[in-house]
Short mmCIF file of C-alpha atoms and ligand atoms in Angstrom, two decimals:
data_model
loop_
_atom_site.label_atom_id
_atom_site.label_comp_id
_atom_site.label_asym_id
_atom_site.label_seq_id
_atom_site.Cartn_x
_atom_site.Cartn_y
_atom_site.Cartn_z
CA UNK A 1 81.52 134.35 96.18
CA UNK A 2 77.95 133.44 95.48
CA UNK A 3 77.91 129.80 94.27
CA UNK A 4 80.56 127.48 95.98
CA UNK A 5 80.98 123.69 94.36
CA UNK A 6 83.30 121.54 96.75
CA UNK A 7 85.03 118.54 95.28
CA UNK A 8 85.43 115.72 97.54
CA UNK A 9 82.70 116.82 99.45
CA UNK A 10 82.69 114.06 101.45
CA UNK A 11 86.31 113.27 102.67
CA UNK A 12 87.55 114.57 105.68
CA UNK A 13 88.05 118.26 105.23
CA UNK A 14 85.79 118.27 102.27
CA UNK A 15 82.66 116.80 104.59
CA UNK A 16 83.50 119.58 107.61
CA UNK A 17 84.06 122.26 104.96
CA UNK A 18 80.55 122.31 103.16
CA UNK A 19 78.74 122.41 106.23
CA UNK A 20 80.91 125.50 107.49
CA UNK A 21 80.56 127.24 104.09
CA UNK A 22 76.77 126.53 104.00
CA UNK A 23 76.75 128.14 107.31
CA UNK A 24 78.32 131.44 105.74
CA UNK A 25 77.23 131.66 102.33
CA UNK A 26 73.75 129.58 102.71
CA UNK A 27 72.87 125.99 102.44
CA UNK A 28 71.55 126.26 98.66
CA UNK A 29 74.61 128.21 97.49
CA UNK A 30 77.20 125.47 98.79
CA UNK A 31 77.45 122.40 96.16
CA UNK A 32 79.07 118.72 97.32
CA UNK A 33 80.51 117.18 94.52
CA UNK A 34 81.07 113.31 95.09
CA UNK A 35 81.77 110.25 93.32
CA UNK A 36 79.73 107.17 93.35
CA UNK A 37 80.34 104.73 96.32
CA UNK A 38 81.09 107.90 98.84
CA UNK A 39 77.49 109.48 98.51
CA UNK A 40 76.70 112.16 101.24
CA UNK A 41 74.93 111.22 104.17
CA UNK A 42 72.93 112.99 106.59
CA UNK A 43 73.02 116.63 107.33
CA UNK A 44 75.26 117.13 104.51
CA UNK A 45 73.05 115.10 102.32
CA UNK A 46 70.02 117.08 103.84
CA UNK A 47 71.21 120.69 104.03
CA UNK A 48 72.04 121.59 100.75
CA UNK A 49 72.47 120.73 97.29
CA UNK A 50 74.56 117.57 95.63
CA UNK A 51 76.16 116.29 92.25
CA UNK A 52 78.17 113.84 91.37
CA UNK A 53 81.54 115.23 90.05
CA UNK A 54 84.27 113.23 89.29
CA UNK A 55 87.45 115.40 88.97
CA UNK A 56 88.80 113.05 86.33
CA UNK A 57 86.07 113.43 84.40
CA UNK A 58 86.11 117.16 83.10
CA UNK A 59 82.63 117.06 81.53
CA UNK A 60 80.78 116.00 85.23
CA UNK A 61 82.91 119.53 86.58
CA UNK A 62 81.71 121.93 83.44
CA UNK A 63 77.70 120.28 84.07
CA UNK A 64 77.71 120.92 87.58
CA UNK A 65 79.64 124.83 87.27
CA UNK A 66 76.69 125.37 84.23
CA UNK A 67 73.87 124.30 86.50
CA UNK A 68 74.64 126.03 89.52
CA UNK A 69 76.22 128.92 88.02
CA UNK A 70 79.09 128.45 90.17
CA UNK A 71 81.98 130.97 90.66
CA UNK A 72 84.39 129.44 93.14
CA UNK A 73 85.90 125.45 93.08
CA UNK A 74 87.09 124.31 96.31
CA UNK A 75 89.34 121.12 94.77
CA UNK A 76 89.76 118.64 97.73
CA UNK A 77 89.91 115.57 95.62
CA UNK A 78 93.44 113.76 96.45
CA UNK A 79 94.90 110.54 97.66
CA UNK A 80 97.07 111.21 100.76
CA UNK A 81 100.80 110.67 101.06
CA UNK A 82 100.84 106.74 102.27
CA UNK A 83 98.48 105.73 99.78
CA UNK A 84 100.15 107.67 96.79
CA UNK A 85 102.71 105.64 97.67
CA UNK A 86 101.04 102.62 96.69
CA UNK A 87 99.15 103.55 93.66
CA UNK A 88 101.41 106.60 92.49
CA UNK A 89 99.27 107.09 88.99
CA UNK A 90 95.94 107.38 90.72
CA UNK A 91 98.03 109.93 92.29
CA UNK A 92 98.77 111.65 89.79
CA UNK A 93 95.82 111.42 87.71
CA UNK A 94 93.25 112.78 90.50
CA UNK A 95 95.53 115.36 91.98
CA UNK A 96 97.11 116.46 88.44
CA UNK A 97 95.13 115.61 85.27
CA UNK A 98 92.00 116.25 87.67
CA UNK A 99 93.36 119.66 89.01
CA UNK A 100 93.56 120.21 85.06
CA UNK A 101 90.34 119.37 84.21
CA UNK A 102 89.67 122.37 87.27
CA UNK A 103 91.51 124.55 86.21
CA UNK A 104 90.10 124.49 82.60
CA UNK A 105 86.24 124.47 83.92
CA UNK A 106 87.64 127.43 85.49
CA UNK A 107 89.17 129.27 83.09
CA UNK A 108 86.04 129.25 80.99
CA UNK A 109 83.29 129.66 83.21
CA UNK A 110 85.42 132.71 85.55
CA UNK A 111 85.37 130.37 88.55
CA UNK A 112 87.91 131.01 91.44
CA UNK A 113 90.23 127.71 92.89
CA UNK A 114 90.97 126.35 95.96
CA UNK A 115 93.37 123.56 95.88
CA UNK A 116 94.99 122.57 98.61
CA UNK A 117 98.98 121.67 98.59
CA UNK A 118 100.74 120.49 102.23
CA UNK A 119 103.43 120.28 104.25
CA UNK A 120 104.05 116.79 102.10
CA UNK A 121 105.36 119.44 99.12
CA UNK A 122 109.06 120.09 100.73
CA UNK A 123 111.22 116.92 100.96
CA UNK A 124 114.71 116.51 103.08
CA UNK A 125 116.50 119.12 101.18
CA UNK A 126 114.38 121.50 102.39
CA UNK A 127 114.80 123.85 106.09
CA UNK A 128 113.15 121.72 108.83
CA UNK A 129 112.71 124.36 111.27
CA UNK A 130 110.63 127.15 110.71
CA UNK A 131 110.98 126.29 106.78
CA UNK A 132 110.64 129.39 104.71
CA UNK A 133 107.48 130.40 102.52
CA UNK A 134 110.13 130.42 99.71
CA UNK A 135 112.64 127.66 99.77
CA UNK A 136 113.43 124.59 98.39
CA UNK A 137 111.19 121.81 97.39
CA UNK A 138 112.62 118.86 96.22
CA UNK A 139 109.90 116.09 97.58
CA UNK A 140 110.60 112.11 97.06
CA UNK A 141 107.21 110.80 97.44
CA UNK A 142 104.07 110.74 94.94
CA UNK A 143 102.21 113.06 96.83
CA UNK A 144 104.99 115.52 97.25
CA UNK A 145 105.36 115.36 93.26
CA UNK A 146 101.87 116.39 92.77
CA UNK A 147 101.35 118.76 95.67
CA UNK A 148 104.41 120.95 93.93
CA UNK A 149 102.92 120.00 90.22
CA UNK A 150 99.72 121.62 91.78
CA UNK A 151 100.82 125.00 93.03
CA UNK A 152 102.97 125.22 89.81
CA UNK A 153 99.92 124.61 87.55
CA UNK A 154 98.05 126.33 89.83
CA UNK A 155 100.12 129.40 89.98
CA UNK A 156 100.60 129.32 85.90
CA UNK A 157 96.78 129.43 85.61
CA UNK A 158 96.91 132.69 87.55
CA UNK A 159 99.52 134.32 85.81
CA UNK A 160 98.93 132.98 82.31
CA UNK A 161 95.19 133.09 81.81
CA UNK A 162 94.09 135.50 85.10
CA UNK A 163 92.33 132.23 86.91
CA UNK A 164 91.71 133.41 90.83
CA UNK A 165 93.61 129.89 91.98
CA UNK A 166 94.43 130.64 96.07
CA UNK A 167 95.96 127.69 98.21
CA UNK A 168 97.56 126.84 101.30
CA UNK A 169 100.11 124.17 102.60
CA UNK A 170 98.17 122.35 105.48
CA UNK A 171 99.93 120.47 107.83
CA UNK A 172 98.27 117.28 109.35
CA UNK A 173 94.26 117.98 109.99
CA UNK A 174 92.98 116.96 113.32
CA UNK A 175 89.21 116.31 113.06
CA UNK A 176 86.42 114.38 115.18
CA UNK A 177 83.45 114.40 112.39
CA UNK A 178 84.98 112.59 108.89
CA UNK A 179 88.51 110.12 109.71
CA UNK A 180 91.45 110.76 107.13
CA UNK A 181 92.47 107.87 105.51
CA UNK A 182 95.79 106.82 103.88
CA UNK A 183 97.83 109.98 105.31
CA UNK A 184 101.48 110.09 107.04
CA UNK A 185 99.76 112.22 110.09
CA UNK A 186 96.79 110.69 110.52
CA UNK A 187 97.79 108.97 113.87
CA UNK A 188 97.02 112.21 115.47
CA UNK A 189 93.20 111.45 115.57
CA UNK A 190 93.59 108.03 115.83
CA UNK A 191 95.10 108.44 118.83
CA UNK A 192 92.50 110.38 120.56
CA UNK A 193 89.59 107.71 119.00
CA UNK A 194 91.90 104.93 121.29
CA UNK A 195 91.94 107.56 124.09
CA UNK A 196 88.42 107.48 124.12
CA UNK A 197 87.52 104.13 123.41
CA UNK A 198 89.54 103.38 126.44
CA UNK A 199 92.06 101.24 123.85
CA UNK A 200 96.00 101.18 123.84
CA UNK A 201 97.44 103.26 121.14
CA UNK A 202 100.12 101.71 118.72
CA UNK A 203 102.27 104.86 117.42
CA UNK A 204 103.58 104.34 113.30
CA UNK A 205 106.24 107.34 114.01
CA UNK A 206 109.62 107.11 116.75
CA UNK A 207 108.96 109.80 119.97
CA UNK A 208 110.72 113.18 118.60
CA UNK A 209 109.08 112.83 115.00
CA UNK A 210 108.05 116.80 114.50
CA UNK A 211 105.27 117.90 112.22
CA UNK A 212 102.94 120.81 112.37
CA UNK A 213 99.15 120.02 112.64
CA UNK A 214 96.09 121.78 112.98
CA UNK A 215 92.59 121.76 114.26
CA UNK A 216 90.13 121.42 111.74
CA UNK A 217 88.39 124.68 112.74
CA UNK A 218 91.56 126.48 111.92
CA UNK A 219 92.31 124.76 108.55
CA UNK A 220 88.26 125.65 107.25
CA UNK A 221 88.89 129.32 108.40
CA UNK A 222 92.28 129.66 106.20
CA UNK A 223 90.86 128.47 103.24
CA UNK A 224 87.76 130.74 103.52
CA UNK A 225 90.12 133.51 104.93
CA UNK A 226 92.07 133.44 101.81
CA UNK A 227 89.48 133.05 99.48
CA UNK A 228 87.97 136.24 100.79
CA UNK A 229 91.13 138.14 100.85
CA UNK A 230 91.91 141.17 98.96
CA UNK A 231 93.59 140.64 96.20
CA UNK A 232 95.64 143.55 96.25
CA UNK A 233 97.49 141.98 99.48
CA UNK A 234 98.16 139.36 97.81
CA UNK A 235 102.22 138.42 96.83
CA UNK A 236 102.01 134.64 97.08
CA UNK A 237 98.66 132.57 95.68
CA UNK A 238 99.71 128.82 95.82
CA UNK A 239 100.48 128.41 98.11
CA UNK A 240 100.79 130.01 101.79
CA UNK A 241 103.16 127.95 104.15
CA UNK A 242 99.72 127.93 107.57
CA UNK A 243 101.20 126.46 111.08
CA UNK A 244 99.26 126.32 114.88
CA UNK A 245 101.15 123.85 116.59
CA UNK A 246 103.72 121.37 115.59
CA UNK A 247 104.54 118.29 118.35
CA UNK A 248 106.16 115.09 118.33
CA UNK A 249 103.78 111.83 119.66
CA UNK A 250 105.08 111.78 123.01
CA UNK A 251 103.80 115.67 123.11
CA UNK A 252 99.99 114.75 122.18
CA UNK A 253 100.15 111.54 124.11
CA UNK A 254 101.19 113.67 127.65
CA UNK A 255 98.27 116.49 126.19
CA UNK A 256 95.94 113.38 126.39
CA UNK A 257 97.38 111.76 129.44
CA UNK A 258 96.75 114.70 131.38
CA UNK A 259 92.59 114.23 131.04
CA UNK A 260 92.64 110.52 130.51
CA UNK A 261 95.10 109.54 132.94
CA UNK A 262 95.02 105.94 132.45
CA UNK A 263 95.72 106.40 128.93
CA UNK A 264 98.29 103.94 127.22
CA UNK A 265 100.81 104.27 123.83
CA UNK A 266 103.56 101.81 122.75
CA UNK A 267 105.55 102.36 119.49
CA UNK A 268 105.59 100.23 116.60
CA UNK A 269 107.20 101.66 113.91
CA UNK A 270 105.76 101.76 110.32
CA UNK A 271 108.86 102.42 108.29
CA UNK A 272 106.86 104.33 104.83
CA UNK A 273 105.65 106.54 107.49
CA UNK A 274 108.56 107.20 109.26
CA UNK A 275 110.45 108.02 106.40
CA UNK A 276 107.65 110.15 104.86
CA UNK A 277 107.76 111.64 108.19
CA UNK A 278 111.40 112.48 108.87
CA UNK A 279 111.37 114.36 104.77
CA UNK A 280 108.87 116.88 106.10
CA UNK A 281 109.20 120.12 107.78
CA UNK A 282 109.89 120.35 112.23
CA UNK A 283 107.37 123.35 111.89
CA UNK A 284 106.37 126.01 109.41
CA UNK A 285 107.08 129.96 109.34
CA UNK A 286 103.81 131.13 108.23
CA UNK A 287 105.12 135.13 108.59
CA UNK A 288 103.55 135.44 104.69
CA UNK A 289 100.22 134.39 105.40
CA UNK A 290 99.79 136.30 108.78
CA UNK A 291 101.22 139.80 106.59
CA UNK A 292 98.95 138.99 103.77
CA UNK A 293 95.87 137.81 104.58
CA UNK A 294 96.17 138.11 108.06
CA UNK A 295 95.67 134.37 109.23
CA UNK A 296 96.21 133.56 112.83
CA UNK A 297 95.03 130.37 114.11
CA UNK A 298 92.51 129.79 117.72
CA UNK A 299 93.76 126.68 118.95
CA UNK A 300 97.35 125.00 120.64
CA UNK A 301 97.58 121.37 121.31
CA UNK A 302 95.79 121.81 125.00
CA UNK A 303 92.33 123.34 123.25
CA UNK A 304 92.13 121.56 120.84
CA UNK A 305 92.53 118.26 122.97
CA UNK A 306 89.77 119.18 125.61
CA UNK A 307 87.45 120.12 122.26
CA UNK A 308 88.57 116.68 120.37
CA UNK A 309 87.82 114.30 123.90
CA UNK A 310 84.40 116.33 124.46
CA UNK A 311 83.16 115.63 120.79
CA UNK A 312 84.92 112.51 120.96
CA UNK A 313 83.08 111.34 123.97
CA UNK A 314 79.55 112.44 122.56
CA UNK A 315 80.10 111.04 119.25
CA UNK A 316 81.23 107.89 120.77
CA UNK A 317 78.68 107.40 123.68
CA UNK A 318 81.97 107.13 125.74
C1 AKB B 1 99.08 113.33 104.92
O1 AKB B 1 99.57 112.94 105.99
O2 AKB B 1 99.24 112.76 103.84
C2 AKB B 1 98.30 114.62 104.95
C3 AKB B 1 99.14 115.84 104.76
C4 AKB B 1 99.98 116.35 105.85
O3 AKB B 1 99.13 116.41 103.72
N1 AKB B 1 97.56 114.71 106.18
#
């Protein structure tokens, strides 16, 4: 890879992601595509270079690939699953006729794809526990309809036409830099932000609600692990079931508790969550990902808490 364009440079993995790829490839080889009204700002403004790029707009992804001669797409742009709910064509026409537009700008100027797909792709059909890289998935929500649509289209662009399209299925992203916004796991870094800010946390999901999440350090190392893979190792391409640690709330509440002891949570149940919630997988088998491209994740729910209160803290002036 020599010249990396990010779309959705500034969301939450997107933001994170082209600082860490600037950091391995070099800041003026590392693109952040935006849209108007979520400009970068600051060290990812400063660092490297920036375009706009809309992903619905095919002709702002072809100007930006021509200018920088770019050879690799990470895709980020996406509304997540509680949101899709509410405006289920935006959905669709960002994640699917955007992904298109991609995928074309691809296919003619030899680019390789990243787009991600998630844990939000199986539905309550499929294996809770330790679901399967192969098995059924049969999502009811919006964003579970285009997360499959993407690793279909993704994986007929591959097969069909020889486009390099990668991806994996991330779980819930825990982060401390960019928030996530509209997502069914996003109370996992909301609840450390209370922690911190010394608030009471209200919990959207029943104690005993299982899904697999991940430190953001992990989640930028698998998609830059598998974009550097070999080939050859490759049997699956979109896209590779990742886990690190899967808990309920009461779990990360007690990992919290146990550094800020005076920490409080009550539960107030948000039904769409919930139910978006109870349709995903308990946790992951990501057996495929470790055989092929070797992935293996650095942090459990205990590191990545002490990490998340420390940056927390300094970010916070807490
Ligand atoms: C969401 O909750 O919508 C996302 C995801 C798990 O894909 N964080």
């Amino acid at each position: 890879m020599k010249n990396i364009l990010v779309i959705g440079a500034t969301g939450q993995i997107g933001s994170e992601l082209t600082m860490e790829l600037r950091k391995r490839y070099g800041n003026e080889h590392v693109v952040a595509g935006y849209i108007p009204g979520a400009e970068p700002k600051g060290i990812l403004k400063d660092s490297g270079p920036s375009e706009i790029v809309d992903v619905t707009d095919r002709t702002s992804i072809e100007a930006a690939v021509k200018k920088y001669n770019i050879d690799a797409i990470y895709n980020l742009a996406a509304l997540l699953s509680v949101v899709a709910e509410s405006k289920p064509m935006m959905a669709w026409r960002i994640g699917i006729d955007g992904l298109w537009n991609v995928l074309e700008a691809a296919r003619e100027h030899g680019c390789a794809v990243f787009t991600p797909s998630s844990i939000g792709s199986f539905g309550a059909e499929t294996p809770h526990v330790k679901t399967p890289q192969d098995t059924v998935q049969r999502p009811r929500t919006m964003y579970g309809v285009t997360k499959v649509t993407t690793e279909l289209l993704s994986d007929y662009y591959h097969t069909k036409y020889g486009v390099d399209t990668r991806s994996v299925r991330f779980p819930g992203i825990i982060s401390n830099v960019t928030l996530p916004g509209g997502g069914t796991t996003d109370y996992a870094v909301e609840i450390y932000y209370a922690a911190v800010k010394g608030e009471k946390f209200v919990c959207p999901v029943k104690p005993g609600t299982l899904m697999d999440m991940m430190y953001m350090p992990d989640a930028l190392n698998a998609a830059i692990s598998l974009m550097e893979a070999d080939p050859t190792r490759l049997k699956h391409r979109n896209a590779f079931n990742i886990a690190s640690m899967s808990f309920g709330p009461e779990t990360i509440y007690a990992a919290i508790k146990k550094y800020v002891p005076d920490f409080e949570m009550v539960y107030e149940i948000d039904p769409l969550k919930q139910s978006i919630a109870d349709s995903w997988p308990d946790c992951l088998d990501d057996t495929c990902a470790r055989q092929e491209w070797d992935w293996k994740p650095q942090y459990d729910l205990d590191s990545m808490t002490v990490d998340m209160l420390e940056k927390l803290r300094a970010k916070l002036n807490k």
